[in-house]
XYZ file of C-alpha atoms in Angstrom:
690
model
C -49.366 100.687 -172.397
C -51.174 102.332 -175.332
C -53.622 104.665 -174.012
C -56.211 102.758 -175.745
C -56.150 100.374 -172.930
C -59.101 103.265 -171.473
C -61.439 102.253 -173.512
C -61.005 98.537 -172.677
C -63.689 98.570 -169.402
C -66.015 101.687 -171.134
C -67.602 99.157 -173.791
C -70.307 96.177 -173.606
C -69.515 94.232 -175.665
C -72.977 92.065 -176.095
C -70.742 88.826 -178.215
C -68.620 88.526 -174.989
C -72.302 87.121 -173.295
C -73.169 85.375 -176.756
C -70.310 83.700 -176.644
C -70.303 83.105 -172.946
C -73.653 81.160 -173.686
C -71.446 79.330 -176.448
C -69.965 77.777 -173.675
C -72.500 76.941 -171.376
C -75.123 75.395 -173.661
C -72.648 72.070 -174.815
C -71.714 72.263 -170.862
C -75.646 71.937 -170.081
C -75.785 69.223 -172.530
C -72.918 67.241 -171.942
C -74.028 67.128 -168.318
C -77.108 65.833 -169.891
C -75.092 63.146 -171.289
C -76.897 63.772 -175.049
C -73.904 61.774 -175.945
C -73.584 64.459 -179.419
C -72.354 67.244 -177.283
C -69.347 64.460 -176.507
C -66.671 67.405 -175.832
C -69.040 69.837 -174.492
C -66.684 70.369 -171.098
C -64.156 72.531 -173.505
C -67.347 75.059 -173.026
C -65.305 75.204 -169.770
C -61.755 76.065 -171.290
C -63.723 79.277 -173.035
C -65.010 80.183 -170.092
C -61.618 80.529 -168.276
C -60.293 82.425 -171.545
C -63.597 85.019 -171.278
C -62.544 85.634 -167.845
C -58.607 86.106 -168.174
C -59.598 88.958 -170.982
C -62.144 90.895 -169.137
C -60.176 90.320 -165.894
C -56.991 91.780 -167.262
C -58.383 94.294 -169.486
C -59.875 95.757 -166.492
C -56.521 95.494 -164.324
C -54.466 97.288 -166.856
C -57.242 100.275 -168.039
C -57.546 100.675 -163.894
C -53.849 100.539 -163.906
C -53.198 103.554 -166.626
C -55.953 105.063 -165.176
C -54.255 105.218 -161.493
C -57.745 103.711 -160.188
C -57.049 101.039 -159.509
C -57.933 99.364 -156.149
C -56.725 95.823 -155.187
C -60.037 95.842 -152.583
C -62.100 97.509 -154.737
C -61.109 94.143 -157.804
C -61.534 91.727 -155.044
C -65.275 93.442 -153.646
C -65.704 93.733 -157.323
C -65.249 89.163 -157.917
C -67.206 88.655 -154.141
C -70.111 90.396 -155.457
C -69.981 88.725 -158.852
C -69.184 84.949 -157.031
C -69.791 84.349 -153.852
C -73.628 85.327 -153.735
C -75.020 82.843 -156.492
C -72.645 80.678 -155.300
C -73.509 79.941 -151.492
C -77.437 80.596 -152.287
C -76.730 77.660 -154.429
C -74.526 75.596 -152.152
C -76.865 76.585 -149.517
C -80.349 74.878 -151.182
C -78.150 71.923 -152.359
C -77.095 71.153 -148.906
C -80.132 70.752 -147.901
C -81.034 68.190 -150.980
C -78.499 66.581 -150.172
C -78.919 65.505 -146.296
C -82.996 64.366 -147.761
C -80.664 62.228 -150.848
C -77.224 61.491 -150.500
C -76.094 58.311 -148.449
C -74.364 58.806 -145.573
C -71.371 58.001 -147.113
C -71.771 60.427 -149.701
C -72.647 63.069 -147.124
C -69.176 62.236 -145.598
C -67.515 63.809 -149.026
C -70.502 65.943 -149.503
C -69.518 67.335 -146.101
C -65.323 67.426 -147.477
C -67.118 69.352 -150.663
C -68.769 72.764 -149.057
C -65.825 72.830 -147.026
C -63.221 72.707 -149.883
C -65.719 75.531 -151.831
C -65.919 77.545 -148.791
C -61.803 77.989 -148.481
C -61.940 77.675 -152.479
C -60.115 74.756 -152.866
C -62.309 72.574 -154.484
C -60.452 72.219 -157.292
C -57.959 70.285 -155.162
C -60.526 68.296 -153.148
C -61.702 66.706 -156.685
C -58.265 66.007 -157.744
C -57.398 64.163 -155.003
C -60.669 61.943 -153.855
C -63.026 59.128 -154.268
C -61.685 55.623 -153.377
C -60.409 53.121 -155.099
C -62.384 53.274 -157.804
C -63.618 56.584 -158.354
C -67.444 57.364 -157.844
C -68.534 58.895 -161.083
C -68.189 62.908 -161.884
C -72.083 62.453 -162.505
C -72.611 62.126 -158.793
C -70.705 64.828 -157.442
C -73.340 67.638 -156.486
C -70.660 70.188 -156.227
C -68.111 68.514 -158.599
C -68.330 71.758 -161.131
C -66.713 74.201 -159.097
C -63.112 73.212 -159.390
C -63.483 75.780 -161.924
C -63.944 78.140 -159.500
C -62.000 78.117 -157.276
C -58.965 77.827 -160.569
C -60.516 81.221 -160.966
C -60.733 82.621 -157.902
C -56.877 81.211 -156.706
C -55.610 83.033 -159.999
C -58.000 85.695 -158.754
C -55.526 85.879 -155.550
C -52.100 86.116 -157.441
C -52.532 87.230 -161.369
C -53.604 90.787 -159.812
C -50.397 91.751 -157.712
C -48.456 89.740 -160.197
C -49.537 92.880 -162.992
C -49.323 95.357 -160.199
C -45.865 94.680 -159.335
C -45.288 95.002 -163.300
C -47.022 98.134 -163.835
C -44.725 99.603 -161.712
C -41.604 98.216 -162.563
C -40.453 97.618 -165.923
C -44.621 97.324 -167.406
C -43.335 96.581 -171.216
C -42.145 93.642 -170.074
C -45.786 92.442 -169.285
C -46.953 90.752 -172.650
C -43.522 88.772 -172.599
C -44.380 87.224 -169.209
C -48.272 86.737 -170.145
C -45.734 84.235 -172.868
C -43.752 83.000 -170.590
C -46.312 82.262 -168.120
C -48.792 80.379 -170.923
C -45.992 78.164 -172.395
C -44.460 77.002 -168.793
C -47.988 76.057 -168.015
C -49.349 74.077 -171.360
C -45.743 72.297 -170.670
C -46.798 71.793 -167.015
C -50.272 70.622 -168.381
C -49.218 68.371 -171.706
C -46.780 66.658 -168.684
C -49.378 66.291 -166.220
C -52.341 64.843 -168.351
C -49.870 61.388 -169.703
C -48.490 61.349 -165.550
C -51.082 62.446 -163.693
C -53.694 63.268 -165.774
C -56.815 64.200 -163.146
C -54.515 66.582 -161.073
C -53.259 68.249 -164.504
C -56.985 68.985 -164.862
C -58.348 69.900 -162.148
C -55.360 72.358 -161.104
C -54.642 76.013 -162.132
C -50.508 75.713 -163.202
C -51.995 73.319 -165.832
C -54.873 75.934 -166.310
C -53.332 78.759 -166.219
C -52.070 78.784 -169.329
C -55.727 79.390 -170.750
C -56.562 82.427 -168.511
C -53.363 83.682 -170.282
C -54.420 83.377 -173.845
C -57.142 85.874 -172.682
C -55.317 87.973 -171.194
C -52.614 88.562 -174.048
C -55.423 88.470 -175.915
C -56.908 92.328 -174.121
C -52.942 93.446 -174.126
C -53.123 93.713 -178.129
C -56.958 94.543 -178.546
C -55.620 97.235 -177.076
C -53.244 98.277 -178.932
C -53.167 99.831 -182.436
C -50.775 97.914 -184.510
C -53.001 94.805 -183.951
C -55.479 96.174 -185.471
C -57.081 94.739 -188.458
C -59.790 96.886 -190.447
C -60.797 95.108 -192.739
C -63.829 94.051 -193.002
C -63.269 90.373 -194.692
C -61.133 89.273 -192.167
C -62.377 89.852 -189.137
C -65.262 87.918 -190.412
C -63.236 85.359 -191.288
C -61.493 85.699 -188.056
C -64.290 84.997 -185.787
C -65.367 82.575 -187.888
C -62.705 80.419 -187.431
C -62.841 80.731 -183.406
C -66.576 79.411 -183.915
C -65.156 76.737 -185.645
C -62.637 75.932 -183.758
C -64.796 75.911 -181.103
C -67.748 74.338 -182.553
C -65.442 71.392 -183.248
C -63.813 70.024 -180.256
C -67.271 70.255 -179.001
C -68.726 67.417 -181.435
C -64.997 65.754 -182.208
C -63.538 65.267 -178.956
C -65.010 63.194 -175.844
C -63.704 61.926 -172.276
C -60.875 59.955 -174.517
C -59.294 63.279 -175.522
C -55.965 64.384 -173.508
C -56.990 67.179 -171.787
C -56.158 70.223 -171.385
C -52.799 69.791 -172.766
C -52.277 70.731 -176.436
C -55.837 69.847 -177.736
C -57.109 72.134 -175.713
C -55.195 74.797 -177.835
C -58.205 74.505 -180.062
C -61.699 75.976 -178.100
C -58.884 78.379 -176.833
C -57.252 80.035 -179.622
C -61.035 79.776 -181.024
C -62.186 81.648 -178.136
C -59.609 84.066 -178.815
C -60.112 84.441 -182.262
C -63.343 85.300 -181.387
C -63.512 87.588 -178.915
C -60.552 89.795 -180.934
C -62.443 89.804 -184.224
C -66.364 88.655 -183.791
C -67.393 92.885 -183.275
C -71.032 93.397 -183.338
C -70.423 94.510 -186.882
C -69.192 90.862 -188.607
C -71.500 88.469 -189.302
C -70.838 86.406 -186.114
C -70.905 89.401 -183.424
C -74.100 90.124 -184.777
C -74.993 86.573 -184.161
C -73.644 86.258 -180.402
C -75.457 90.024 -179.900
C -78.617 88.485 -180.757
C -80.886 88.628 -177.531
C -81.689 84.759 -177.095
C -77.292 84.422 -176.947
C -76.876 87.607 -174.519
C -79.551 86.259 -172.443
C -78.305 83.007 -172.010
C -75.029 85.098 -171.421
C -76.227 86.782 -168.840
C -77.265 83.830 -166.838
C -74.007 81.628 -167.526
C -73.350 81.891 -164.361
C -76.599 80.992 -161.969
C -76.888 78.186 -165.309
C -72.834 76.747 -164.470
C -74.369 76.232 -160.444
C -77.169 75.086 -160.619
C -77.489 72.597 -163.276
C -74.862 69.767 -161.942
C -76.363 69.608 -158.558
C -79.757 69.103 -160.049
C -78.790 66.381 -162.795
C -76.649 65.118 -159.429
C -79.251 64.534 -156.947
C -81.467 63.145 -159.737
C -78.886 60.784 -160.847
C -78.382 59.636 -157.276
C -81.361 58.528 -156.930
C -82.962 57.683 -161.079
C -80.423 54.587 -161.678
C -81.371 54.817 -165.460
C -82.560 58.741 -166.274
C -85.114 59.269 -169.573
C -83.936 61.692 -172.374
C -87.261 63.585 -171.347
C -85.872 63.416 -167.509
C -83.175 65.838 -168.664
C -84.493 68.027 -170.877
C -86.910 68.697 -168.141
C -83.770 69.318 -165.646
C -82.449 71.689 -168.439
C -85.567 74.025 -168.342
C -85.673 73.526 -164.487
C -82.117 74.154 -164.652
C -83.285 77.402 -166.667
C -86.105 78.684 -165.315
C -84.014 78.820 -161.628
C -80.925 80.372 -162.946
C -82.947 83.063 -164.444
C -84.837 83.753 -160.646
C -81.333 83.732 -159.055
C -79.865 85.929 -161.467
C -82.933 88.394 -160.775
C -83.135 87.603 -156.743
C -79.998 87.007 -156.361
C -76.733 88.315 -158.702
C -78.434 91.331 -158.827
C -78.946 92.937 -155.818
C -75.521 91.916 -154.511
C -73.959 93.807 -157.370
C -75.811 97.181 -156.677
C -74.291 99.256 -154.313
C -77.376 101.361 -153.231
C -78.112 97.725 -151.363
C -74.965 96.136 -150.733
C -71.785 98.247 -148.945
C -68.860 96.568 -149.362
C -68.438 96.148 -145.849
C -71.754 94.252 -146.398
C -69.739 91.947 -149.336
C -66.928 91.359 -147.262
C -69.575 91.175 -144.110
C -71.938 88.319 -145.405
C -68.765 86.743 -148.023
C -66.603 85.204 -144.557
C -69.681 84.705 -142.319
C -70.623 82.575 -145.494
C -67.682 80.546 -145.282
C -67.702 80.700 -141.641
C -70.822 79.184 -141.586
C -70.047 76.274 -144.585
C -66.731 75.098 -142.534
C -67.916 74.523 -139.504
C -71.546 73.288 -140.792
C -69.157 70.549 -143.400
C -66.850 69.896 -140.412
C -69.527 69.125 -138.607
C -71.411 67.331 -140.418
C -68.490 65.258 -141.297
C -67.162 63.844 -138.659
C -70.646 63.505 -136.502
C -71.406 60.456 -139.598
C -67.308 59.290 -139.282
C -67.783 59.112 -135.154
C -70.720 56.675 -136.159
C -69.819 53.298 -134.676
C -67.306 51.278 -136.733
C -69.734 48.413 -138.756
C -73.388 49.976 -138.242
C -73.086 51.420 -142.191
C -71.818 48.009 -143.126
C -74.431 46.140 -142.129
C -77.129 48.023 -143.044
C -75.879 47.915 -146.525
C -75.472 43.686 -146.046
C -78.839 43.539 -145.013
C -80.015 45.189 -148.046
C -78.124 43.248 -150.200
C -80.580 40.333 -148.885
C -83.656 41.655 -150.387
C -82.613 43.206 -153.965
C -80.242 41.828 -156.608
C -77.959 44.609 -156.231
C -76.325 47.650 -153.948
C -74.609 50.274 -154.930
C -71.205 49.833 -153.943
C -70.099 52.792 -151.532
C -66.495 53.316 -149.864
C -66.844 51.405 -147.016
C -64.923 48.927 -144.712
C -65.111 45.320 -147.231
C -64.212 43.782 -144.023
C -67.037 44.051 -141.880
C -68.988 44.274 -145.254
C -68.152 40.721 -146.189
C -68.497 39.447 -142.202
C -71.736 40.920 -141.927
C -72.193 39.139 -145.068
C -71.686 35.032 -143.785
C -73.485 36.368 -141.140
C -76.950 37.241 -143.284
C -76.340 34.685 -145.735
C -79.540 32.466 -145.504
C -78.777 29.690 -147.982
C -75.860 27.638 -147.580
C -72.993 27.980 -150.117
C -70.648 25.924 -152.781
C -68.473 27.657 -153.220
C -66.786 29.982 -151.443
C -63.930 32.877 -152.653
C -61.939 34.919 -151.344
C -59.602 37.106 -152.865
C -58.808 40.472 -153.449
C -60.481 43.455 -156.079
C -58.485 41.309 -158.607
C -61.337 38.297 -158.073
C -64.450 39.954 -157.913
C -65.191 39.045 -161.436
C -65.810 35.455 -160.311
C -69.268 35.279 -160.279
C -73.084 32.703 -160.453
C -72.198 32.389 -164.352
C -68.932 31.080 -163.863
C -69.156 28.322 -162.050
C -71.536 24.955 -161.070
C -73.410 25.276 -157.750
C -74.122 28.633 -155.808
C -71.629 30.700 -155.336
C -70.580 33.490 -152.518
C -67.601 36.177 -153.204
C -65.858 37.784 -150.147
C -63.692 39.243 -152.013
C -62.121 42.831 -150.561
C -59.542 45.398 -152.263
C -56.090 44.319 -151.562
C -56.441 41.582 -150.119
C -53.730 40.210 -148.053
C -52.813 36.415 -146.107
C -54.305 37.894 -143.238
C -57.502 38.797 -145.093
C -57.808 35.740 -146.443
C -57.845 33.386 -142.819
C -59.437 35.448 -141.489
C -62.121 35.325 -144.141
C -62.010 31.768 -144.397
C -62.359 30.768 -141.233
C -65.375 33.103 -140.480
C -66.539 31.070 -143.794
C -65.957 28.079 -142.614
C -67.439 27.958 -139.143
C -70.870 29.228 -140.939
C -70.922 27.011 -143.736
C -69.214 23.357 -144.539
C -68.846 25.215 -147.996
C -67.229 22.336 -150.389
C -64.803 24.663 -152.039
C -62.873 27.402 -151.484
C -61.134 29.685 -154.264
C -58.671 30.945 -152.798
C -56.967 34.261 -154.767
C -53.459 34.575 -153.971
C -51.573 37.974 -154.915
C -47.789 38.227 -155.719
C -48.128 40.509 -152.289
C -49.437 37.668 -149.901
C -46.544 37.624 -148.868
C -44.106 40.746 -148.600
C -43.130 42.964 -145.243
C -43.708 46.010 -146.749
C -46.367 45.407 -148.641
C -48.826 48.125 -146.516
C -51.748 46.500 -146.402
C -53.416 46.960 -143.174
C -56.997 46.940 -143.305
C -56.827 42.971 -142.340
C -57.462 44.558 -138.790
C -60.507 44.681 -138.723
C -60.568 41.052 -138.206
C -57.987 41.008 -136.101
C -59.200 39.129 -133.465
C -61.138 36.531 -136.500
C -57.126 35.751 -137.372
C -56.508 35.402 -134.223
C -58.631 32.948 -134.288
C -57.679 31.475 -137.337
C -54.430 31.231 -135.888
C -55.137 29.247 -132.959
C -57.056 26.655 -135.080
C -54.412 25.419 -137.152
C -52.039 25.444 -133.950
C -54.209 22.557 -133.425
C -54.572 23.839 -129.935
C -58.017 24.053 -128.250
C -60.331 27.022 -128.842
C -62.949 28.341 -126.055
C -66.275 28.005 -127.384
C -65.909 31.918 -126.330
C -63.407 32.543 -129.495
C -64.878 29.756 -131.944
C -68.027 32.818 -133.936
C -71.704 31.628 -133.751
C -74.320 33.208 -136.831
C -76.725 34.009 -134.253
C -75.313 38.466 -133.928
C -73.243 40.294 -136.416
C -75.086 43.268 -135.631
C -73.325 46.033 -133.992
C -75.524 46.843 -131.074
C -77.703 50.104 -130.982
C -76.166 53.551 -130.035
C -77.151 56.903 -129.367
C -76.106 59.368 -132.441
C -75.838 62.595 -131.987
C -78.769 65.169 -132.705
C -77.700 65.991 -135.916
C -77.453 62.522 -137.129
C -80.326 61.780 -135.648
C -82.084 64.564 -138.245
C -80.248 63.286 -140.859
C -81.426 59.666 -140.397
C -84.858 60.658 -139.950
C -84.824 62.945 -143.678
C -82.968 60.506 -145.617
C -84.558 58.359 -148.147
C -81.081 57.964 -150.478
C -81.300 54.461 -152.598
C -78.630 52.227 -151.316
C -79.808 49.092 -153.452
C -80.402 48.667 -157.480
C -83.452 45.622 -158.733
C -80.895 45.487 -161.379
C -77.884 44.119 -162.129
C -76.804 46.669 -165.599
C -73.700 48.609 -165.746
C -74.482 52.093 -164.157
C -72.518 55.253 -162.922
C -71.744 53.612 -159.728
C -70.056 49.982 -158.766
C -72.619 47.228 -157.928
C -72.179 44.620 -155.266
C -74.197 41.789 -156.812
C -76.017 38.956 -153.854
C -73.343 36.324 -155.675
C -71.302 38.842 -153.809
C -69.748 39.444 -157.115
C -68.972 43.263 -158.511
C -69.932 45.087 -161.869
C -68.260 48.115 -162.333
C -69.290 52.047 -163.113
C -69.686 52.876 -166.568
C -66.510 55.265 -166.179
C -63.673 52.867 -164.712
C -65.267 50.082 -167.334
C -65.294 51.817 -170.234
C -61.429 52.960 -169.806
C -60.063 53.030 -173.438
C -56.179 51.171 -174.222
C -54.765 54.973 -173.228
C -56.185 55.592 -170.336
C -55.546 51.696 -169.126
C -51.971 51.730 -169.913
C -51.723 55.092 -167.763
C -52.792 52.981 -164.574
C -49.607 50.594 -165.611
C -47.266 52.982 -163.540
C -49.022 53.102 -160.622
C -50.167 49.307 -159.960
C -46.621 48.281 -160.912
C -45.367 48.840 -157.393
C -49.004 48.375 -156.148
C -48.222 46.841 -152.560
C -44.731 45.608 -154.425
C -41.967 48.225 -154.353
C -40.149 46.956 -151.851
C -40.486 43.684 -151.860
C -39.387 41.990 -149.383
C -40.855 38.058 -148.335
C -40.991 37.269 -145.256
C -40.320 33.610 -144.077
C -42.983 33.708 -141.414
C -46.108 34.142 -143.921
C -44.872 31.893 -146.548
C -44.831 29.326 -142.908
C -48.447 31.215 -142.085
C -49.978 30.274 -146.037
C -48.737 26.950 -146.266
C -50.053 26.229 -142.555
C -53.819 27.636 -143.090
C -53.490 25.742 -146.792
C -52.808 22.168 -144.815
C -55.251 22.821 -142.696
C -58.137 23.939 -144.650
C -57.063 21.178 -147.191
C -58.062 18.747 -144.245
C -62.073 18.990 -144.799
C -62.564 20.755 -147.831
C -61.689 21.373 -151.847
C -59.106 24.375 -151.877
C -58.272 25.591 -154.922
C -55.975 28.998 -155.567
C -56.737 31.187 -158.043
C -53.851 33.172 -159.544
C -55.520 36.212 -161.745
C -53.372 37.933 -164.484
C -51.572 40.540 -164.961
C -52.431 42.781 -168.355
C -50.409 41.831 -170.980
C -48.450 44.969 -170.919
C -47.968 45.406 -167.387
C -47.082 41.746 -166.952
C -44.396 42.446 -168.804
C -43.390 45.095 -166.955
C -42.665 43.210 -163.990
C -42.353 39.770 -164.878
C -39.497 38.817 -163.125
C -40.780 39.295 -159.847
C -44.053 37.814 -160.701
C -42.586 34.844 -161.676
C -40.507 34.628 -158.613
C -43.730 35.124 -156.311
C -45.686 32.643 -158.856
C -43.036 30.271 -157.859
C -43.156 30.336 -154.441
C -46.925 29.709 -154.149
C -46.699 26.543 -155.964
C -43.778 25.101 -154.118
C -46.597 26.087 -151.497
C -49.470 24.230 -152.970
C -47.943 21.282 -153.905
C -45.852 20.632 -151.033
C -49.969 20.444 -149.207
C -51.532 19.090 -152.302
C -53.728 22.708 -153.338
C -54.853 22.936 -156.994
C -53.950 26.038 -158.758
C -55.806 27.855 -160.950
C -54.228 30.549 -163.558
C -51.245 32.388 -163.693
C -49.891 35.893 -163.329
C -48.898 35.699 -166.793
C -51.728 36.617 -169.005
C -50.641 33.565 -171.838
C -50.831 31.481 -170.174
C -54.578 32.035 -168.979
C -55.804 32.670 -172.315
C -56.515 36.729 -171.513
C -56.064 39.966 -174.041
C -55.438 43.165 -173.639
C -59.160 44.370 -173.948
C -60.085 41.749 -171.437
C -59.063 43.933 -168.266
C -60.334 46.761 -167.231
C -56.995 48.281 -165.969
C -52.848 46.948 -165.494
C -54.427 44.423 -162.637
C -58.232 43.515 -163.002
C -58.915 41.280 -165.405
C -62.955 41.581 -166.653
C -64.714 38.511 -166.096
C -64.293 37.179 -169.670
C -60.612 36.834 -169.330
C -61.704 34.840 -165.402
C -63.970 32.762 -167.332
C -60.405 31.358 -168.674
C -58.838 31.014 -165.952
C -61.307 29.028 -163.915
C -61.678 27.240 -166.963
C -58.087 26.314 -167.430
C -56.986 22.590 -168.187
C -53.738 22.329 -167.238
C -53.269 22.702 -163.331
C -49.688 24.408 -162.802
C -46.932 23.301 -160.589
C -44.413 25.226 -162.056
C -43.935 28.420 -163.081
């Protein structure tokens, strides 16, 4: 390496703090919901390049001077990252207990453990239910990028030390190889595992590597450009690339694949050529940008939990309220920079031993507290939260859907609904869009995700014991006869299913086994101290008095769903990405069961004796249907034969063409929108053959 490496750590470059401001401002405005900053998320990519640049330059400079210490390196990283991170996590945890619902607090408790273990990127890559909670509602989601950098800090210094000893001249070549492999992983990942690709170190390492390579060539004489006009042009081009990605990219842009080259290459050009003698360098060195850059780390930490907690409690934040929260974030960021960040960086106030001790103890505290909080809430009696939600829905237009036992929720709904419905719908999430506006008469939709045959039988049994409903719409999915479907959630209704089978067999049923609506609520039981404290301080809002789409799914009083904006707003490209997983959903492998077919036939025979029964076959997305049509046609043929045998009508088909459902009438590969289900229910032809 060239001796010019020594200069790296000696010269403070104000324009780099200005570039930090250029990174954090778009992130802040994007997360605040300002649509004109549709690509504001690329600010994180700019941060990655800056981090790779600074860390690599410092390490190589110290290796050149023979004063590099791995312990010293980790000490500086700990001073820089941990105090503000743990301080703001502690404040966030207090507000989480006050403002988050029990289900959201369960997820939050796991997230603080992941933060303390520096693996929150991995946690958030896999966190979420069937329809993932909106990112805007997760207070610690932004810590994923810190985990990526922390993991980078573990491996990269060790790699540099090894190469420095073995063959330092090959360091640039290795960094280029790492970048090429990583960007290929990222590009492959966004097409096959987009969420994991977004959050993981292997698919982000190339962005850090760009910064690392810039650090190396910035110390090489042969890469130096003396001509000021050329540097003006290249630095300005970098700024244009960053701004173009900020304003032209959006949530549908495949990321972090080759598109991410735009902001990262732009950042590299600014780092290399926007020195303080250029116009851009002087602009970025202005005290406004430098001031924002200095507090950018605290600002990054503060803004997400502030925005998330507000959105958890206020469904539709106003522009004015978000501007106020931005100002609040700036004030808190300045305070934490001055009174938390700065003091802990002072070696006179806090020694290395104190830093490591406080960091270790803080990590241990959050691991233990998060685990204790999670398992305390998780150990609550089964059905307690489901009953609370079902009861809340009797007083409001909608509740926010949660990660709950949908079977118990539906069971409690049956017991709590006061006015008997004229139509009861049972089925899977593929039938949740059957709502009151599509039928004549009062409707109650009891559909549950991944409904199995056992679910259909148990829920219809409970409902018909409670109500003398005339019409039953039963949604039937392709996996209902599959022995290998993997659907076991029906076991929450195992006793009800057993009672239903007894009733179908024409055997006498004891009065004790037939459900009555008198008592559906779970018995009150003692709860632990931590849960009691939570219930005393919590003011979470689980209901909504509007049926408009929001950041969360909603369950309406008729039982139908209003899906969250993120799920409902998928682009055709994003929908196509769901096909691979959904064509295997509960169908691979497929082993038809004659026992289940016979049980289904007996179920229809028993229900049609006292009710008008109509089977509803919800369509698949046209493109996905083509891929699995032979299997779906085979299954549909079996369903139709059973229906014909028992004189039961069938509406719809797995084939979207038979109902006239177009590609734009689907949320993903197998969840039709209400517009499609309207066509299914208004079908004039009752299919007797596939």
